[in-house]
Coordinates of C-alpha atoms in Angstrom, one line a residue:
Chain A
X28 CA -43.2 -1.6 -47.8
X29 CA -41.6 -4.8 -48.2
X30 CA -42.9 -6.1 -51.2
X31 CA -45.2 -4.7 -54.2
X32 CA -48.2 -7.1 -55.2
X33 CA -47.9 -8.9 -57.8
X34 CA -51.6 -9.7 -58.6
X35 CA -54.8 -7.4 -59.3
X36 CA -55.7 -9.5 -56.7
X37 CA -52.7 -8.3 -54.5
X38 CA -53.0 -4.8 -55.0
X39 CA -57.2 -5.4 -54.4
X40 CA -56.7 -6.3 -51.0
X41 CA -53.5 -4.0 -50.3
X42 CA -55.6 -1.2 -51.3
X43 CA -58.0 -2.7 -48.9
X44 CA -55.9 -2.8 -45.8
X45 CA -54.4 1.2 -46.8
X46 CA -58.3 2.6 -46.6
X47 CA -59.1 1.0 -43.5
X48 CA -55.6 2.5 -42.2
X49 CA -56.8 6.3 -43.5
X50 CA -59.8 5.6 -41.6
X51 CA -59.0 4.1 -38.4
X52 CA -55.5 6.5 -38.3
X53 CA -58.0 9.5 -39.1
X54 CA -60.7 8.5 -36.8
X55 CA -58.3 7.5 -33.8
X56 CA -54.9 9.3 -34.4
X57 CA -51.7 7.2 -35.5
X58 CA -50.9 6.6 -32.1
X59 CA -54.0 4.8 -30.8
X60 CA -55.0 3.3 -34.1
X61 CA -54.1 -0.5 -33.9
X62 CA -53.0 -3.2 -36.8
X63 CA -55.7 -5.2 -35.7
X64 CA -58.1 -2.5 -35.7
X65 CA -57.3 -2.3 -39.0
X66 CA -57.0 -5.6 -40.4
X67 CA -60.5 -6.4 -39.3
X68 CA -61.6 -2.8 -40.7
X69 CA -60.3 -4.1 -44.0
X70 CA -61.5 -7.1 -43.4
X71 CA -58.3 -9.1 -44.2
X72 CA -55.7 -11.3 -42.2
X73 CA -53.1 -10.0 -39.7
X74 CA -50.8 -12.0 -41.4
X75 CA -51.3 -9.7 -44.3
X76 CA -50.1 -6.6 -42.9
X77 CA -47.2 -8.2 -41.8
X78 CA -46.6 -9.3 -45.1
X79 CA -46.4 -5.9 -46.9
X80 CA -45.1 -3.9 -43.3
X81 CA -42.8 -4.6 -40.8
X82 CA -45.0 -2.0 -38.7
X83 CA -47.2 1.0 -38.0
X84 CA -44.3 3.6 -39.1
X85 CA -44.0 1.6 -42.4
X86 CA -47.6 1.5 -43.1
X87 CA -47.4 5.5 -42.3
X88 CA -44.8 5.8 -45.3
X89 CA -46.6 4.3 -47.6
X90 CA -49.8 6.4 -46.9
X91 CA -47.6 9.5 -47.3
X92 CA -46.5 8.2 -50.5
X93 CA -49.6 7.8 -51.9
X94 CA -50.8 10.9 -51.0
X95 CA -48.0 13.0 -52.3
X96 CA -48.5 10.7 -55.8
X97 CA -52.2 11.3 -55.5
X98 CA -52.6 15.4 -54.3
X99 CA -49.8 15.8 -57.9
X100 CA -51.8 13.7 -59.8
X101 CA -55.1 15.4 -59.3
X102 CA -53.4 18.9 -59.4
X103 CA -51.6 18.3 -62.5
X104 CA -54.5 16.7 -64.4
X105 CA -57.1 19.3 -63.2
X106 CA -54.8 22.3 -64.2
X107 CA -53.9 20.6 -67.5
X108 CA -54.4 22.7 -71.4
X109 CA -54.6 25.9 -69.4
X110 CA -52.9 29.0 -71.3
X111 CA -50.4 30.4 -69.0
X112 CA -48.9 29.6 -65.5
X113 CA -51.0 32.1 -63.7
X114 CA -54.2 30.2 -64.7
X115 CA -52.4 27.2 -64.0
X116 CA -51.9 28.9 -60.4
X117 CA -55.3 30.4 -60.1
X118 CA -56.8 26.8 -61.3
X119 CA -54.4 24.9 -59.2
X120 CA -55.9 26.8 -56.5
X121 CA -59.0 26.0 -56.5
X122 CA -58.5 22.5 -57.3
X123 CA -56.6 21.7 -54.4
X124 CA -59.6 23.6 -51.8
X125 CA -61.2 20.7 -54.0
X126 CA -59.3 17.8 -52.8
X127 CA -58.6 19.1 -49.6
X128 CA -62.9 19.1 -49.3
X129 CA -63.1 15.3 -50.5
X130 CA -59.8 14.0 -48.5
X131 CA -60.3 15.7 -45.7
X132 CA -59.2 12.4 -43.5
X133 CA -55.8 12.2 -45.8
X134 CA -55.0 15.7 -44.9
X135 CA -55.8 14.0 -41.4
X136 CA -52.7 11.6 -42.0
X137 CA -50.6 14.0 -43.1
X138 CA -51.4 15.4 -39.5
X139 CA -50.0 12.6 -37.7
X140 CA -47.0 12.0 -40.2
X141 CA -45.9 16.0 -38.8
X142 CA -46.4 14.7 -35.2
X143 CA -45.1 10.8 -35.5
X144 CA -42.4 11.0 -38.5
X145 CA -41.1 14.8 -38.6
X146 CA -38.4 13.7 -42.1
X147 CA -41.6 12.0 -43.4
X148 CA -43.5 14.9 -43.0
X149 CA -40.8 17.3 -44.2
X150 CA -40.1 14.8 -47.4
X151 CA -43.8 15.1 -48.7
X152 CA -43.1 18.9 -48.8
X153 CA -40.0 18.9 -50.5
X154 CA -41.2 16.5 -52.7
X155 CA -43.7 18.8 -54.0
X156 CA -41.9 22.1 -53.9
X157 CA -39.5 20.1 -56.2
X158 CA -41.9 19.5 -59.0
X159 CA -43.5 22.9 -58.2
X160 CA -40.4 25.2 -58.2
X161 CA -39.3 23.0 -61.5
X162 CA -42.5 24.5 -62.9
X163 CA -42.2 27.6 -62.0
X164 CA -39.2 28.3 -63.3
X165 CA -40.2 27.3 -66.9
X166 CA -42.9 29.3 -66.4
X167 CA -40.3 32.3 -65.7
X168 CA -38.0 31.4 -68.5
X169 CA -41.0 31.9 -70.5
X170 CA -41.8 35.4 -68.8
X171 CA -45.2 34.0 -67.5
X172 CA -44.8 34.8 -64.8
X173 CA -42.6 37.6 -62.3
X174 CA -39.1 36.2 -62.0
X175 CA -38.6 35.3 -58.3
X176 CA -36.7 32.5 -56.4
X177 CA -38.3 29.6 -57.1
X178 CA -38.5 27.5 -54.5
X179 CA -39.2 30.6 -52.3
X180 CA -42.1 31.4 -54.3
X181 CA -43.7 27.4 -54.1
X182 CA -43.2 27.5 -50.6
X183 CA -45.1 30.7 -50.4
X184 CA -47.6 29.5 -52.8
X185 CA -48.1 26.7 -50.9
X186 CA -48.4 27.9 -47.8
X187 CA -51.3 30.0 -48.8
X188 CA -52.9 27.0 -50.3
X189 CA -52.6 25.4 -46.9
X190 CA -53.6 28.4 -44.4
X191 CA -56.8 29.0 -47.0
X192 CA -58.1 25.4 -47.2
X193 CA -57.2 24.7 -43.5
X194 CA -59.5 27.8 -42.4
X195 CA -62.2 27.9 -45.0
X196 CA -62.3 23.8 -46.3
X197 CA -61.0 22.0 -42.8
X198 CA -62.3 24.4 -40.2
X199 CA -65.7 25.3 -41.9
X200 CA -68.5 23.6 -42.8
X201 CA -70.3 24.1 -46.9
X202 CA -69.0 26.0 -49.8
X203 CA -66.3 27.9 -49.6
X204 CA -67.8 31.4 -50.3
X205 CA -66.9 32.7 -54.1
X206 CA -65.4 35.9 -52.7
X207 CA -62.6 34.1 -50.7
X208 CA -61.7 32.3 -54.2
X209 CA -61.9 35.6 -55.7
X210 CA -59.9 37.3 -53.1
X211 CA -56.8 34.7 -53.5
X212 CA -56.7 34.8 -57.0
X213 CA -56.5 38.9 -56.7
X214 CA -53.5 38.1 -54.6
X215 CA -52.1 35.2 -56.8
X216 CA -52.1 37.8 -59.8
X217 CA -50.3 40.3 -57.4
X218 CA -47.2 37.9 -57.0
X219 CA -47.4 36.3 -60.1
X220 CA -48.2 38.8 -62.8
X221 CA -45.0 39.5 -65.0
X222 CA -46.4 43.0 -65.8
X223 CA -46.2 44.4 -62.3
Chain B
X84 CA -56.8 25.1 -15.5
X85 CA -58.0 25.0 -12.4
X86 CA -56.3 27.6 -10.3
X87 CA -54.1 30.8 -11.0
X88 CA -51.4 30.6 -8.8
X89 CA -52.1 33.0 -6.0
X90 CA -48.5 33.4 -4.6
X91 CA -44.4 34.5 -6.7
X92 CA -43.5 31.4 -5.2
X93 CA -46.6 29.3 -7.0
X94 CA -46.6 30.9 -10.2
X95 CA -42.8 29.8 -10.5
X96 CA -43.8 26.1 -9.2
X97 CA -46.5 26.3 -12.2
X98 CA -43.6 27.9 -14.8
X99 CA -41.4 25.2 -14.2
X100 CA -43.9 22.4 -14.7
X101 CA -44.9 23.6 -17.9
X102 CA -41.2 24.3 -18.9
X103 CA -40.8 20.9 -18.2
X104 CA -44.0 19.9 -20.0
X105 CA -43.0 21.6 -22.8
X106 CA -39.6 20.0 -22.9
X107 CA -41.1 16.3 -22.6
X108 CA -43.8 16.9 -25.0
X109 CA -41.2 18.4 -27.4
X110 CA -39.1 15.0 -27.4
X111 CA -41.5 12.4 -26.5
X112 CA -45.1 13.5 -28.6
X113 CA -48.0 14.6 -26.5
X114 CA -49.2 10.8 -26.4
X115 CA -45.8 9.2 -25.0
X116 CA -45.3 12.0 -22.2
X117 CA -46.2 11.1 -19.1
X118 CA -47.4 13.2 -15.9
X119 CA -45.0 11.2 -13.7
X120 CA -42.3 12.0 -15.8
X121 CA -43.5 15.8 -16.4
X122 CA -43.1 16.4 -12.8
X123 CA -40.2 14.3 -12.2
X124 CA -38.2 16.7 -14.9
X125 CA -39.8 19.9 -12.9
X126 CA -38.7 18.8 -9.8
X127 CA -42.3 19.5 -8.2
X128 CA -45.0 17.1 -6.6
X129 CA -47.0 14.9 -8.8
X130 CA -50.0 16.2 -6.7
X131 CA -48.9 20.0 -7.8
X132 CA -50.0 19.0 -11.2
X133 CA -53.7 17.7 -10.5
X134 CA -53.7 21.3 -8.0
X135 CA -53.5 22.7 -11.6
X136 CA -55.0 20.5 -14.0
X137 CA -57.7 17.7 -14.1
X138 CA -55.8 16.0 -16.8
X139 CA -52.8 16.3 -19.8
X140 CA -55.4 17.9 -22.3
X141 CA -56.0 20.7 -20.0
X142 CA -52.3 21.0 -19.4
X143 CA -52.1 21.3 -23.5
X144 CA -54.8 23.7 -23.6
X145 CA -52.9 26.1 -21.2
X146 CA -49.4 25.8 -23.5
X147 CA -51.2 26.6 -26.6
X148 CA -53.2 29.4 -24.7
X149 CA -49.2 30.9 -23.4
X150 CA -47.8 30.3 -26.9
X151 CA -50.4 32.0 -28.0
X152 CA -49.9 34.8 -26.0
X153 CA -46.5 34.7 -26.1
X154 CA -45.9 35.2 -30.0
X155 CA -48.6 37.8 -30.7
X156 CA -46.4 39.9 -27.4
X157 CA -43.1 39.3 -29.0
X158 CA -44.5 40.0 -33.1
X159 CA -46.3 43.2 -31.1
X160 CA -43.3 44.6 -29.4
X161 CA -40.9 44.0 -32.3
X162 CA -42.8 45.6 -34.6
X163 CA -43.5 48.6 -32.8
X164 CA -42.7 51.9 -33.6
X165 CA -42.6 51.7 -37.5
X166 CA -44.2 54.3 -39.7
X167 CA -46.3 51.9 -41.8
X168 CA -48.0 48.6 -41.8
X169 CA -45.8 47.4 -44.8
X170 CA -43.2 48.0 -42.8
X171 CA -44.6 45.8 -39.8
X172 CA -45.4 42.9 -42.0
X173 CA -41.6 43.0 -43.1
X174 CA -40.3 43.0 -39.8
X175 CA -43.1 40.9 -38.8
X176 CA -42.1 38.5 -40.4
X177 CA -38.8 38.4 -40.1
X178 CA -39.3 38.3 -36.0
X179 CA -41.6 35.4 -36.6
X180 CA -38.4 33.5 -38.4
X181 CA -36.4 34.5 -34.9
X182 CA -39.4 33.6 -33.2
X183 CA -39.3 30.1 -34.4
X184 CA -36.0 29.9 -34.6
X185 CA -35.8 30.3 -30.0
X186 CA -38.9 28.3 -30.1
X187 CA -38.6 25.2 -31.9
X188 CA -40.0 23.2 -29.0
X189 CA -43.0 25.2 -29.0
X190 CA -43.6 25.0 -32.2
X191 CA -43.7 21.3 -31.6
X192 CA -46.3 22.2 -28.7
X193 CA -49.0 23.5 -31.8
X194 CA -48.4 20.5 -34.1
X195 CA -49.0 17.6 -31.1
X196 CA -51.9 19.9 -30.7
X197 CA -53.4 19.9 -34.5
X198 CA -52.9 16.1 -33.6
X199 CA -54.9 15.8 -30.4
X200 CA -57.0 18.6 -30.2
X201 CA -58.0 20.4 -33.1
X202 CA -59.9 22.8 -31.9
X203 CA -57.6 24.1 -29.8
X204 CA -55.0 24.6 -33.1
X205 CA -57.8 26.2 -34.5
X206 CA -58.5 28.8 -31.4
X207 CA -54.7 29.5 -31.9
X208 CA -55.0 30.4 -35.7
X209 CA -58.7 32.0 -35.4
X210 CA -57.2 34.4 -32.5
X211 CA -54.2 35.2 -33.9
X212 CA -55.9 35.8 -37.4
X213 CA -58.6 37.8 -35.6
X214 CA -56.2 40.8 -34.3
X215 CA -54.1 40.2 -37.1
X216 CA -57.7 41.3 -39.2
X217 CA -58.1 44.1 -37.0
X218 CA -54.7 45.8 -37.8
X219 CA -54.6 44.7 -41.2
X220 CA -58.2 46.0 -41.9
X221 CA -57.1 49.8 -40.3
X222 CA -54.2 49.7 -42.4
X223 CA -56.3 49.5 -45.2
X224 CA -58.6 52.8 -43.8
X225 CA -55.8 54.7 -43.7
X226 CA -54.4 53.9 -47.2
X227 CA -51.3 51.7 -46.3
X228 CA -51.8 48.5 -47.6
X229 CA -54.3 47.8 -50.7
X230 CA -57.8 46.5 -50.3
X231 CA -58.8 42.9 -49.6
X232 CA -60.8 40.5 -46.9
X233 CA -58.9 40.8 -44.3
X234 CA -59.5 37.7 -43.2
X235 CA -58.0 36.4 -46.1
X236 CA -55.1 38.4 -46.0
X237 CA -54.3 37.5 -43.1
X238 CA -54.7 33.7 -43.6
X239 CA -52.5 34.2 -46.6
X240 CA -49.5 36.2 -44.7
X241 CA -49.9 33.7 -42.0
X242 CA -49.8 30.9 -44.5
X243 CA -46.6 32.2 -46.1
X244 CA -44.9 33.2 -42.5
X245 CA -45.6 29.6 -41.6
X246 CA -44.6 27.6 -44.7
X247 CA -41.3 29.4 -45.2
X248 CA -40.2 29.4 -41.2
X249 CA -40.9 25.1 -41.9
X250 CA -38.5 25.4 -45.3
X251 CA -35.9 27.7 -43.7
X252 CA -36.4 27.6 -39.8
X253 CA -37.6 24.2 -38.9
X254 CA -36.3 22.3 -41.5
X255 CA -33.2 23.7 -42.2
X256 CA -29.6 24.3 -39.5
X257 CA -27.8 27.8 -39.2
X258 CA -29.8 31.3 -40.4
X259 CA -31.8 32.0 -42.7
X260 CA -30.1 33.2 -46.0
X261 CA -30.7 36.4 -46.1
X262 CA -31.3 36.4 -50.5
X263 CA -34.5 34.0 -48.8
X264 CA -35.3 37.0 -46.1
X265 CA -35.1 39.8 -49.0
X266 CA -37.6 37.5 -51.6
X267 CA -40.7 37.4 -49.1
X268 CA -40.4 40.7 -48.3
X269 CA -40.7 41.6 -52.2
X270 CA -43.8 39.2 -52.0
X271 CA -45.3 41.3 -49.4
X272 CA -44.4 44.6 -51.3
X273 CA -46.5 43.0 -54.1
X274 CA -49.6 41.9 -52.2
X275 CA -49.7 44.7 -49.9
X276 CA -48.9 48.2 -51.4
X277 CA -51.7 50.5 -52.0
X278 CA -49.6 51.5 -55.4
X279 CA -49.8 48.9 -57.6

């Protein structure tokens, strides 16, 4: 992005044109989804998009960005006051089948970032394992949880996360059945529980 | 596709257009490779590909469908032979690093495919999860593994295969560390032995 709004007014209409990208980008793929496609979507200039993004793999950043800021924010703020890391875990859990059922169409972009910008894609999860494995290893310090190699464990973590909501959020239509929530938190206290 | 290849001499004509297919998918994204080019690179007639396929998707649906095929053979016959299914998920999963490790380009093949086609990615991960199920669900008759879905289970295993080939295959130059290798498989020790 070349420049940050300055205005409410700015960011009202920047935050314009990034929806209409989600939706056109989710609806049409990255590749076929045009700027002016967009624009009029978002029902703002051409000249504006070329005022915050040189181009389509810019505007694709920026989405990524947002997403990685947004899927930590909810994860951290749903999970928050919880006791002990493996409610955090087990909470976590189910909070992200939560956001993966309501942004369905960002999971979508992150889709296309893996097929159109591979360093992108790879950055958003680093970026989180990061945080994560920082997390988990305070939580190990504190004997929470069973003491394992940290970023290991976050990329195993997540990985489940991903497989679980891909097959029973993406792939499916309706609830997610109870005993699938119940099965994976069995299996999260399995490789979490210190007392093993 | 249209037509099996009747003749030695047709089924290598087909191999090496979808080598090449592969190969130019690989480097170019499923949207920017063109037939022309795909045939070019096999060295076979641009008519040899509409004797086989009406169009690209159908090309991509018959390189998922031999990726497919091709992992669960190689996962089958390098796990064969061992006394338990604890055992085969270890080795399992370390042939599914070596797996990805050959196939990078294939690999490549399933994520221009969660792209363009996603049902197709979802076939791939509903069949391989099905005989997965199968073989994890008589391990748990005969008191290998501990009980769960096996559904689950086997989203979760494929989850964590996936996530840490990305990390430490995909993502990453020169082997996999071996202290990386010996954490997972104390993760699957922990979700899958009947002791604990």
């Amino acid at each position: 992005m070349k420049y940050a709004p300055k205005t409410k007014r700015g960011a009202d209409s920047l935050n314009k044109l990034l929806d209409a990208a989600i939706a056109v980008i989710a609806e049409k793929g990255f590749n076929s989804a045009s700027i002016g496609e967009i624009t009029a979507r978002a029902g703002v200039s051409h000249g504006l998009f070329y005022f915050y993004f040189k181009n389509k793999d810019e505007l694709l950043v920026e989405l990524v960005r947002r997403i990685n800021k947004d899927m930590r924010h909810y994860l951290t703020t749903s999970t928050a006051d919880l006791p002990n890391r493996v409610e955090v875990e087990k909470k976590g859990f189910e909070a992200f089948l939560e956001w993966m059922r309501r942004n369905k169409y960002l999971y979508r972009i992150l889709i296309e970032a893996e097929s159109n910008n591979i360093e992108l894609y790879k950055w958003h999860y680093m970026k989180l394992a990061e945080r994560y494995s920082e997390r988990l290893s305070e939580a190990m310090d504190r004997n929470e949880i069973a003491k394992h190699d940290p970023e290991v464990l976050s990329f195993a973590l997540m990985g489940i996360a991903d497989f679980i909501a891909k097959r029973y959020v993406l792939w499916s239509d309706g609830e997610v059945p109870g005993s699938v929530i119940k099965e994976v938190s069995n299996l999260l206290d399995k490789l979490l529980s210190p007392h093993r």
